[in-house]
Coordinates of C-alpha atoms in Angstrom, one line a residue:
X1 CA -99.4 44.9 11.9
X2 CA -98.5 41.7 10.0
X3 CA -97.2 39.0 12.2
X4 CA -93.5 38.3 12.4
X5 CA -92.5 35.0 10.5
X6 CA -89.9 33.3 12.4
X7 CA -87.0 31.7 10.5
X8 CA -87.0 27.8 10.0
X9 CA -84.2 26.1 11.8
X10 CA -84.1 22.4 11.9
X11 CA -82.3 20.7 14.8
X12 CA -79.2 18.9 13.7
X13 CA -78.8 15.2 15.1
X14 CA -76.5 15.2 18.0
X15 CA -74.8 12.2 19.1
X16 CA -73.5 11.5 22.4
X17 CA -70.0 10.2 23.0
X18 CA -69.6 9.2 26.8
X19 CA -65.9 8.3 26.1
X20 CA -64.8 11.4 24.6
X21 CA -65.7 13.9 21.8
X22 CA -66.7 13.4 18.3
X23 CA -68.9 11.2 16.1
X24 CA -69.8 7.6 17.3
X25 CA -70.4 6.1 13.8
X26 CA -69.4 7.1 10.4
X27 CA -72.5 9.4 8.9
X28 CA -74.2 7.8 6.0
X29 CA -73.4 10.6 3.5
X30 CA -69.5 9.7 3.8
X31 CA -69.6 6.1 3.4
X32 CA -67.5 4.3 0.7
X33 CA -65.7 7.9 0.1
X34 CA -61.8 7.2 -0.1
X35 CA -60.0 9.0 2.2
X36 CA -56.2 9.8 2.4
X37 CA -54.2 11.7 5.2
X38 CA -52.5 14.8 3.9
X39 CA -50.3 17.6 5.2
X40 CA -50.1 21.2 4.2
X41 CA -46.1 20.7 3.8
X42 CA -46.8 17.7 1.0
X43 CA -45.4 18.6 -2.3
X44 CA -48.2 18.5 -4.9
X45 CA -47.2 16.2 -7.9
X46 CA -49.7 15.6 -10.6
X47 CA -53.4 15.4 -11.1
X48 CA -53.4 11.9 -12.1
X49 CA -50.4 9.4 -12.2
X50 CA -51.1 6.0 -13.3
X51 CA -48.0 4.7 -12.8
X52 CA -46.8 6.2 -9.6
X53 CA -43.6 6.3 -11.0
X54 CA -43.5 10.3 -10.5
X55 CA -43.5 9.8 -6.6
X56 CA -40.9 7.3 -6.2
X57 CA -38.2 9.6 -6.2
X58 CA -39.9 11.6 -3.4
X59 CA -40.4 8.4 -1.2
X60 CA -37.6 9.1 1.2
X61 CA -38.9 12.7 1.8
X62 CA -42.4 12.1 2.0
X63 CA -41.9 9.1 4.9
X64 CA -41.8 11.6 7.6
X65 CA -44.7 13.8 6.6
X66 CA -47.7 12.5 4.7
X67 CA -46.1 9.2 3.7
X68 CA -49.2 7.6 2.1
X69 CA -51.1 10.4 0.5
X70 CA -51.8 9.1 -2.7
X71 CA -52.2 5.4 -1.6
X72 CA -55.8 5.5 -1.5
X73 CA -56.0 7.1 -4.8
X74 CA -53.6 4.8 -6.6
X75 CA -54.8 3.1 -9.8
X76 CA -54.5 -0.7 -9.6
X77 CA -55.2 -3.0 -12.5
X78 CA -57.8 -5.6 -11.4
X79 CA -57.6 -7.7 -14.3
X80 CA -55.6 -8.1 -17.5
X81 CA -57.0 -6.4 -20.4
X82 CA -55.4 -6.7 -24.0
X83 CA -57.0 -3.3 -24.7
X84 CA -55.4 -1.6 -21.9
X85 CA -51.3 -1.1 -21.5
X86 CA -49.7 1.0 -19.2
X87 CA -47.1 3.4 -20.4
X88 CA -43.4 3.5 -19.2
X89 CA -42.3 7.0 -18.6
X90 CA -38.5 5.8 -18.3
X91 CA -36.4 7.5 -21.2
X92 CA -34.8 5.3 -23.8
X93 CA -31.1 4.7 -23.0
X94 CA -29.1 5.8 -25.7
X95 CA -25.8 4.4 -26.8
X96 CA -23.0 6.3 -25.5
X97 CA -20.7 8.0 -28.1
X98 CA -23.0 6.5 -30.5
X99 CA -22.8 8.8 -33.6
X100 CA -18.9 8.7 -33.4
X101 CA -18.6 4.7 -33.6
X102 CA -19.2 4.8 -37.3
X103 CA -16.7 7.2 -38.0
X104 CA -14.0 5.5 -35.5
X105 CA -14.7 2.1 -37.1
X106 CA -14.4 3.6 -40.7
X107 CA -11.1 5.5 -39.7
X108 CA -9.6 2.5 -38.3
X109 CA -10.9 0.0 -41.2
X110 CA -9.3 2.9 -43.7
X111 CA -6.0 2.8 -41.8
X112 CA -5.7 -0.7 -41.7
X113 CA -6.4 -0.9 -45.6
X114 CA -3.6 1.6 -46.1
X115 CA -1.5 -0.3 -43.8
X116 CA -1.9 -3.4 -46.0
X117 CA -1.1 -1.4 -49.1
X118 CA 1.9 0.3 -47.3
X119 CA 3.2 -3.1 -46.5
X120 CA 2.9 -2.4 -42.3
X121 CA 2.2 -5.4 -40.2
X122 CA -1.8 -5.2 -39.6
X123 CA -1.8 -9.0 -38.2
X124 CA -0.9 -10.5 -35.1
X125 CA 1.6 -7.8 -34.5
X126 CA -0.6 -5.2 -34.6
X127 CA -3.4 -7.0 -32.5
X128 CA -0.8 -7.4 -29.6
X129 CA 0.0 -3.6 -29.9
X130 CA -3.6 -2.7 -29.6
X131 CA -4.3 -4.8 -26.7
X132 CA -1.3 -3.3 -25.0
X133 CA -2.3 0.2 -25.5
X134 CA -6.0 -1.0 -24.0
X135 CA -4.3 -2.4 -21.1
X136 CA -2.4 0.7 -20.5
X137 CA -5.5 2.9 -20.8
X138 CA -7.3 0.8 -18.3
X139 CA -4.4 1.3 -15.9
X140 CA -4.8 5.2 -16.4
X141 CA -8.4 5.3 -16.1
X142 CA -7.8 3.0 -12.7
X143 CA -5.2 5.7 -11.7
X144 CA -7.0 8.7 -12.1
X145 CA -10.5 7.8 -11.3
X146 CA -11.2 6.5 -8.1
X147 CA -14.5 5.0 -8.9
X148 CA -13.2 3.2 -11.8
X149 CA -13.7 -0.5 -11.4
X150 CA -14.6 -0.1 -7.7
X151 CA -16.4 -3.3 -7.6
X152 CA -13.4 -5.3 -9.0
X153 CA -11.8 -8.2 -6.6
X154 CA -9.1 -7.0 -4.6
X155 CA -6.1 -8.9 -3.7
X156 CA -6.2 -10.3 -0.1
X157 CA -2.6 -10.9 1.6
X158 CA -1.5 -13.3 4.2
X159 CA -0.2 -11.9 7.4
X160 CA 3.2 -12.1 8.5
X161 CA 2.7 -14.0 11.7
X162 CA 0.0 -16.2 12.9
X163 CA -1.9 -14.2 15.5
X164 CA -2.4 -16.5 18.5
X165 CA -5.8 -16.2 20.5
X166 CA -3.9 -15.5 23.7
X167 CA -2.1 -12.5 22.5
X168 CA -3.8 -9.1 23.8
X169 CA -4.2 -6.1 21.4
X170 CA -2.9 -2.9 23.5
X171 CA -3.1 -0.3 20.6
X172 CA -4.5 0.0 17.0
X173 CA -2.8 2.8 15.1
X174 CA -4.0 4.1 11.7
X175 CA -1.4 4.7 9.3
X176 CA -2.9 8.0 8.1
X177 CA -2.0 9.4 11.7
X178 CA 1.5 8.5 11.4
X179 CA 1.8 10.7 8.1
X180 CA 1.0 13.6 10.3
X181 CA 3.5 13.2 12.8
X182 CA 6.7 15.4 12.5
X183 CA 10.2 15.8 14.9
X184 CA 13.5 17.0 14.1
X185 CA 16.0 14.6 15.6
X186 CA 19.0 16.9 14.8
X187 CA 22.6 15.5 13.6
X188 CA 24.0 12.3 14.9
X189 CA 27.0 11.2 16.5
X190 CA 29.0 8.5 15.3
X191 CA 29.9 6.0 18.1
X192 CA 32.0 3.5 16.2
X193 CA 32.5 1.8 12.5
X194 CA 33.2 -1.7 11.9
X195 CA 34.2 -4.0 9.2
X196 CA 35.8 -2.8 5.5
X197 CA 34.6 -1.4 2.3
X198 CA 35.9 -2.2 -1.4
X199 CA 35.9 0.3 -4.1
X200 CA 33.4 0.9 -6.7
X201 CA 34.2 -0.2 -10.1
X202 CA 33.8 2.6 -12.5
X203 CA 33.3 0.8 -15.5
X204 CA 29.9 -0.1 -14.6
X205 CA 29.0 3.5 -15.2
X206 CA 29.0 2.9 -18.9
X207 CA 26.8 -0.1 -18.9
X208 CA 23.8 0.1 -21.2
X209 CA 21.4 -2.0 -22.9
X210 CA 23.8 -2.0 -25.7
X211 CA 26.8 -2.9 -23.5
X212 CA 24.9 -4.9 -20.7
X213 CA 26.8 -7.1 -18.1
X214 CA 25.5 -10.4 -17.2
X215 CA 25.1 -10.6 -13.4
X216 CA 27.4 -12.6 -11.5
X217 CA 26.7 -15.1 -8.7
X218 CA 28.9 -14.3 -5.2
X219 CA 28.4 -17.7 -3.7
X220 CA 31.5 -17.4 -1.6
X221 CA 30.8 -14.3 0.2
X222 CA 28.5 -14.4 3.2
X223 CA 25.9 -11.9 4.2
X224 CA 25.3 -11.5 7.8
X225 CA 21.8 -10.4 8.9
X226 CA 21.8 -10.2 12.6
X227 CA 19.0 -8.9 14.7
X228 CA 19.6 -5.9 17.3
X229 CA 19.7 -7.8 20.5
X230 CA 22.3 -10.3 19.1
X231 CA 24.5 -7.7 18.0
X232 CA 28.0 -7.8 20.3
X233 CA 28.6 -4.2 19.7
X234 CA 24.8 -3.1 20.8
X235 CA 25.5 -5.4 23.8
X236 CA 28.6 -3.6 24.8
X237 CA 27.0 -0.2 24.4
X238 CA 24.1 -1.1 26.3
X239 CA 26.3 -2.1 29.1
X240 CA 28.4 1.1 28.9
X241 CA 25.3 3.4 29.1
X242 CA 24.7 1.7 32.9
X243 CA 21.7 -0.3 34.0
X244 CA 18.6 1.3 34.1
X245 CA 19.6 4.3 32.0
X246 CA 16.8 4.7 29.2
X247 CA 18.0 3.8 25.4
X248 CA 16.6 2.4 22.4
X249 CA 18.8 0.3 20.0
X250 CA 17.8 -0.7 16.6
X251 CA 19.0 -1.6 13.1
X252 CA 18.5 0.9 10.1
X253 CA 16.5 -2.0 8.2
X254 CA 13.8 -2.0 11.1
X255 CA 14.0 1.7 11.7
X256 CA 13.4 2.6 8.2
X257 CA 10.5 0.1 8.0
X258 CA 8.7 2.0 10.8
X259 CA 9.7 5.1 9.4
X260 CA 8.2 4.3 6.0
X261 CA 5.0 2.7 7.7
X262 CA 2.5 4.6 6.0
X263 CA 3.7 3.5 2.4
X264 CA 3.8 0.0 3.5
X265 CA 1.0 -2.6 1.6
X266 CA 2.3 -5.9 2.6
X267 CA 2.1 -7.3 6.2
X268 CA 5.5 -7.3 8.4
X269 CA 6.1 -7.4 12.2
X270 CA 8.5 -6.1 14.5
X271 CA 9.3 -7.6 17.7
X272 CA 9.8 -5.0 20.6
X273 CA 11.4 -5.9 24.1
X274 CA 11.5 -3.5 27.1
X275 CA 14.0 -4.5 29.9
X276 CA 15.6 -2.3 32.5
X277 CA 14.4 0.9 30.9
X278 CA 16.0 0.0 27.7
X279 CA 13.9 -0.9 24.2
X280 CA 15.5 -3.5 21.7
X281 CA 13.6 -3.3 18.4
X282 CA 14.2 -6.7 16.7
X283 CA 13.3 -8.7 13.5
X284 CA 11.5 -12.1 14.4
X285 CA 13.0 -14.0 11.4
X286 CA 15.1 -13.7 8.2
X287 CA 12.0 -13.1 6.0
X288 CA 12.0 -9.2 7.1
X289 CA 14.9 -8.7 5.1
X290 CA 13.2 -9.8 1.9
X291 CA 12.7 -7.0 -0.5
X292 CA 9.2 -6.6 -1.9
X293 CA 8.5 -6.4 -5.9
X294 CA 5.5 -4.2 -7.2
X295 CA 4.3 -3.6 -3.5
X296 CA 2.4 -0.4 -4.1
X297 CA 1.6 -1.0 -7.9
X298 CA -2.1 -0.1 -9.0
X299 CA -3.9 -2.2 -11.8
X300 CA -1.5 -5.1 -11.6
X301 CA -2.9 -8.4 -10.0
X302 CA -0.3 -10.6 -8.6
X303 CA 0.5 -13.8 -10.0
X304 CA -0.3 -17.4 -8.4
X305 CA 1.9 -18.3 -5.4
X306 CA 3.3 -21.3 -7.2
X307 CA 4.5 -19.1 -10.2
X308 CA 7.8 -17.5 -10.6
X309 CA 6.1 -14.3 -10.6
X310 CA 4.3 -14.7 -7.5
X311 CA 4.9 -12.4 -4.5
X312 CA 7.2 -15.0 -2.7
X313 CA 9.1 -15.9 -5.5
X314 CA 9.7 -12.2 -6.7
X315 CA 10.8 -11.2 -3.3
X316 CA 13.5 -13.9 -3.0
X317 CA 14.6 -13.1 -6.5
X318 CA 14.9 -9.3 -5.8
X319 CA 17.0 -10.3 -2.6
X320 CA 19.0 -12.7 -4.6
X321 CA 19.7 -10.0 -7.1
X322 CA 20.5 -7.1 -4.6
X323 CA 22.9 -9.2 -3.1
X324 CA 25.0 -10.4 -6.0
X325 CA 24.7 -6.6 -7.6
X326 CA 26.0 -5.0 -4.8
X327 CA 29.5 -7.3 -4.8
X328 CA 29.5 -7.5 -8.4
X329 CA 30.3 -3.7 -9.1
X330 CA 33.2 -3.6 -6.7
X331 CA 37.1 -4.2 -7.2
X332 CA 37.3 -7.3 -5.5
X333 CA 40.9 -7.9 -5.5
X334 CA 41.9 -4.2 -5.1
X335 CA 42.6 -2.1 -2.0
X336 CA 39.9 -1.7 0.8
X337 CA 39.3 0.9 3.2
X338 CA 39.3 -0.4 6.8
X339 CA 37.6 0.9 9.7
X340 CA 38.5 1.2 13.3
X341 CA 36.9 -2.3 14.6
X342 CA 36.7 -5.4 12.5
X343 CA 33.3 -7.0 11.4
X344 CA 31.7 -8.1 14.4
X345 CA 30.1 -11.0 12.8
X346 CA 32.7 -12.6 11.0
X347 CA 34.2 -15.8 11.9
X348 CA 38.1 -17.0 11.2
X349 CA 38.7 -17.8 7.7
X350 CA 35.3 -16.7 6.6
X351 CA 34.9 -14.5 3.5
X352 CA 32.3 -11.8 4.1
X353 CA 30.8 -9.3 1.9
X354 CA 31.8 -5.8 1.7
X355 CA 29.9 -4.1 4.3
X356 CA 30.9 -1.4 7.0
X357 CA 28.5 -1.1 10.1
X358 CA 28.4 2.4 11.2
X359 CA 27.0 2.8 14.9
X360 CA 25.2 6.1 15.1
X361 CA 23.6 8.1 18.1
X362 CA 20.5 10.4 18.0
X363 CA 19.1 12.0 21.2
X364 CA 15.1 12.0 21.4
X365 CA 13.2 14.2 23.8
X366 CA 13.9 13.5 27.5
X367 CA 17.7 12.6 26.8
X368 CA 16.9 9.3 25.5
X369 CA 19.6 8.2 23.3
X370 CA 18.8 6.0 20.0
X371 CA 21.5 3.8 18.6
X372 CA 21.2 2.5 15.4
X373 CA 23.2 0.2 13.5
X374 CA 23.7 1.6 9.7
X375 CA 25.2 -0.3 7.0
X376 CA 27.3 1.0 4.1
X377 CA 28.4 -0.9 1.1
X378 CA 31.1 0.7 -1.1
X379 CA 33.8 3.5 -1.4
X380 CA 33.6 5.8 -4.6
X381 CA 36.6 7.7 -5.7
X382 CA 35.4 10.8 -6.9
X383 CA 38.2 13.4 -8.1
X384 CA 40.3 12.3 -5.1
X385 CA 37.4 12.3 -2.5
X386 CA 36.1 9.0 -0.9
X387 CA 32.8 9.1 -0.7
X388 CA 30.8 6.4 1.3
X389 CA 27.6 4.8 -0.7
X390 CA 24.9 2.3 -0.4
X391 CA 24.3 0.0 -3.4
X392 CA 20.9 -1.4 -4.2
X393 CA 19.1 -2.9 -7.3
X394 CA 15.8 -2.6 -8.9
X395 CA 14.5 -5.6 -11.2
X396 CA 12.6 -6.2 -14.1
X397 CA 10.8 -9.6 -14.4
X398 CA 8.5 -8.9 -17.4
X399 CA 7.8 -5.7 -19.4
X400 CA 4.2 -6.5 -20.2
X401 CA 3.3 -6.3 -16.6
X402 CA 4.4 -2.7 -16.2
X403 CA 3.9 -1.7 -19.6
X404 CA 7.6 0.0 -19.7
X405 CA 10.4 -2.0 -21.4
X406 CA 13.8 -1.1 -20.0
X407 CA 15.9 -2.1 -22.8
X408 CA 14.0 0.2 -25.1
X409 CA 13.8 3.3 -22.8
X410 CA 16.2 3.1 -19.8
X411 CA 18.8 4.9 -22.2
X412 CA 16.9 7.8 -23.5
X413 CA 14.0 7.9 -20.9
X414 CA 15.5 6.8 -17.7
X415 CA 13.2 9.4 -15.9
X416 CA 10.2 7.5 -17.1
X417 CA 11.6 4.1 -15.8
X418 CA 12.4 5.8 -12.3
X419 CA 8.9 7.1 -12.3
X420 CA 7.4 3.6 -12.8
X421 CA 9.5 2.1 -10.3
X422 CA 8.5 5.1 -7.7
X423 CA 4.9 4.3 -8.4
X424 CA 5.0 0.6 -8.1
X425 CA 7.9 0.2 -5.5
X426 CA 7.4 3.3 -3.4
X427 CA 7.8 1.6 0.0
X428 CA 11.1 -0.3 -1.2
X429 CA 12.6 3.1 -2.6
X430 CA 11.8 5.2 0.4
X431 CA 13.2 2.4 2.7
X432 CA 16.6 2.4 0.5
X433 CA 16.4 6.3 0.9
X434 CA 15.8 6.4 4.6
X435 CA 18.6 3.6 5.2
X436 CA 21.3 5.8 3.1
X437 CA 20.1 9.1 5.2
X438 CA 20.6 7.0 8.6
X439 CA 23.9 6.0 7.6
X440 CA 25.1 9.1 6.5
X441 CA 25.9 8.0 2.7
X442 CA 27.3 10.3 0.2
X443 CA 25.9 8.6 -2.6
X444 CA 23.1 5.9 -3.6
X445 CA 24.2 3.8 -6.3
X446 CA 21.0 2.3 -8.0
X447 CA 21.2 -0.4 -10.6
X448 CA 18.7 -1.6 -13.2
X449 CA 18.8 -5.1 -13.5
X450 CA 16.7 -7.4 -15.9
X451 CA 15.9 -10.8 -16.8
X452 CA 17.5 -12.3 -19.7
X453 CA 14.3 -13.8 -20.7
X454 CA 10.9 -13.2 -19.0
X455 CA 10.1 -16.8 -18.3
X456 CA 13.6 -17.6 -16.5
X457 CA 14.1 -16.3 -13.1
X458 CA 17.6 -17.4 -12.8
X459 CA 19.5 -15.5 -15.6
X460 CA 20.0 -11.9 -15.3
X461 CA 21.7 -8.7 -17.0
X462 CA 22.7 -5.4 -15.7
X463 CA 21.1 -2.7 -17.9
X464 CA 22.5 0.4 -16.2
X465 CA 23.9 2.1 -12.8
X466 CA 22.7 5.4 -11.7
X467 CA 24.1 7.5 -8.6
X468 CA 21.7 9.7 -6.6
X469 CA 22.4 11.8 -3.6
X470 CA 20.3 10.7 -0.8
X471 CA 18.5 14.2 0.1
X472 CA 17.9 14.8 -3.4
X473 CA 16.2 11.6 -4.2
X474 CA 14.1 12.0 -0.9
X475 CA 12.8 15.2 -2.1
X476 CA 12.1 13.6 -5.4
X477 CA 9.9 10.8 -3.7
X478 CA 8.5 13.0 -1.1
X479 CA 10.2 11.6 1.7
X480 CA 10.1 13.9 4.6
X481 CA 13.1 13.4 7.3
X482 CA 10.9 15.3 10.0
X483 CA 7.8 12.7 9.5
X484 CA 10.1 9.7 9.7
X485 CA 11.6 11.0 13.0
X486 CA 8.1 11.8 14.2
X487 CA 6.9 8.3 13.6
X488 CA 9.9 6.9 15.6
X489 CA 9.8 9.4 18.5
X490 CA 5.8 8.5 18.8
X491 CA 6.6 4.7 18.8
X492 CA 9.5 5.3 21.5
X493 CA 7.4 7.6 23.7
X494 CA 4.6 4.8 23.7
X495 CA 7.0 2.1 24.2
X496 CA 8.6 3.8 27.2
X497 CA 5.2 3.8 28.9
X498 CA 4.8 0.2 28.8
X499 CA 5.6 -2.4 31.4
X500 CA 8.9 -4.7 30.9
X501 CA 8.1 -7.4 28.7
X502 CA 7.6 -8.7 25.1
X503 CA 5.5 -7.0 22.4
X504 CA 4.8 -7.3 18.7
X505 CA 4.1 -4.6 16.1
X506 CA 2.3 -5.9 12.9
X507 CA 1.2 -4.4 9.8
X508 CA -2.2 -5.5 9.1
X509 CA -2.1 -7.2 5.7
X510 CA -5.4 -6.1 4.1
X511 CA -5.9 -2.7 6.0
X512 CA -3.9 0.4 6.6
X513 CA -3.2 -0.3 10.4
X514 CA -0.5 -1.2 12.9
X515 CA -1.5 -3.3 15.8
X516 CA 0.7 -3.7 19.2
X517 CA 0.2 -7.0 20.8
X518 CA 1.4 -8.2 23.9
X519 CA 3.1 -11.6 23.9
X520 CA 4.4 -14.2 25.9
X521 CA 7.9 -13.9 27.2
X522 CA 8.9 -16.9 25.4
X523 CA 7.4 -16.3 22.2
X524 CA 9.3 -16.7 19.2
X525 CA 12.2 -18.5 21.0
X526 CA 13.5 -21.9 19.9
X527 CA 11.3 -23.6 22.5
X528 CA 8.2 -21.7 21.4
X529 CA 5.8 -23.7 19.8
X530 CA 4.0 -22.1 17.4
X531 CA 2.0 -24.4 14.9
X532 CA 0.3 -22.7 12.3
X533 CA -3.7 -22.0 13.1
X534 CA -6.5 -22.7 10.8
X535 CA -7.9 -19.3 9.2
X536 CA -11.1 -19.8 11.5
X537 CA -9.2 -20.4 14.8
X538 CA -7.2 -17.1 14.4
X539 CA -7.8 -14.2 16.6
X540 CA -9.8 -11.8 14.7
X541 CA -8.7 -8.2 14.4
X542 CA -10.5 -5.4 16.6
X543 CA -13.1 -3.5 15.0
X544 CA -11.6 -0.4 13.2
X545 CA -12.0 3.0 15.1
X546 CA -11.6 6.0 13.4
X547 CA -10.2 7.9 16.4
X548 CA -7.3 5.4 17.1
X549 CA -4.0 6.9 18.1
X550 CA -0.7 5.7 17.2
X551 CA 1.5 3.7 19.8
X552 CA 4.0 1.3 20.0
X553 CA 5.7 -1.4 22.5
X554 CA 9.1 -2.7 23.2
X555 CA 11.4 -5.2 21.4
X556 CA 12.6 -9.0 21.8
X557 CA 15.7 -10.6 20.7
X558 CA 16.0 -12.7 17.8
X559 CA 18.9 -13.1 15.4
X560 CA 19.3 -14.8 12.0
X561 CA 21.9 -14.8 9.3
X562 CA 21.6 -15.2 5.6
X563 CA 24.4 -16.3 3.2

């Protein structure tokens, strides 16, 4: 029997690792071999990528897994070689709409040549028209495309009041939260009416750009703008309600500002004072009564402050126009409609403007009465009926800014003119409509007043007068009555929870927020020292919080009268 041949099996070299398991040294055959960690979940790209551009778009996804898979195998050019160049895989950028440019230019050149042959203006006038069309197209792109010109410099506005470091922020209210509120306040109750109204001159219904009327100055009449807590009728009504009985007092100007707060852009403030269960909403100074111009306009940069088209100058001009227009369209020497009580602010021998103060009361939840002083401007005699009306005026300062020339379009395209004003002055028109609804006016007389020359802000002319029913105009501008009262109710409810004292509601000048500050009891009084603070010393606003809830506080007293 042949001997069995045993298989040869060499014993491998074993290394003893006293500190753990695995090899202690790198085997000789694996020296100088590149190695990179890998993961089964890694996506396979290319067999060879000399520029590594193919993997750059996957860097974010590969950071968590095998972030450096190809790092060891990436090609690096150690030295410059004229015979070797890296190939850029980035596609060539083609000009947008390139093939059409030739045809467009050829068409424009041909149209220009035909214009010259036909005798049409193809010089400076045509250039101005093309520039105007380009500006309008840019405004449309900015209006409909939220990403258009998103990096353009935004206008920054100043706060209506210097925020003092010692003031305490109690609430920060996003305006978006106010837009979702709703409450039905029901029908109001007329408490009393003071003053006298003159009758509307119907000849102004026939005013047009062809038969325009120069705006007249009414320098002999006085316009009293008295704040809530200084109103003698309000003091009397507060005393009649009894001490300790809850009640809220405000004017239609202040209440409409709160009602239309979600539409506001510029900064404003309302003083709130709570005393003995009663809330008084007051205005801090006379600047609260100034009207705004182009507050909600988009794509229109405000002019310099020292210009006649600056924000402050336009505001004063609009207020001047509104006051004079409200008196010019009346029969000054005719009969007047007298109300039960005289004007509470007029002095003996003083000629006051045609105005009636209507004090109306609404009841909020919890049987809290809200008394509002509303204003009416005129009486319109229509088919034997006497209709109460409010009078306001829109003003045009430069047609090139808005792109709509009132003199050319107000007669045949008045809807386009009003639509432009609704876009540029949404907050102002909403406040006028809210004031008319609060006063129970039957009509709103809206005038269109323009400068005689765009560079002269002292001479104006009346181009048209139009009448609207407040409820119909409110529907046209999407002004919800239940939302307005929802905002008021929410503010009142929050104020009732505060301790007695003085507070200030401030609209942030550059952000859609309302802030409620607790201020000293002597703030804004005659002896209260308020020196403007440098910007670096002003109290910074709190950080934006997305879950902020709406709230407000109680009013303070301040009065102002303007003539």
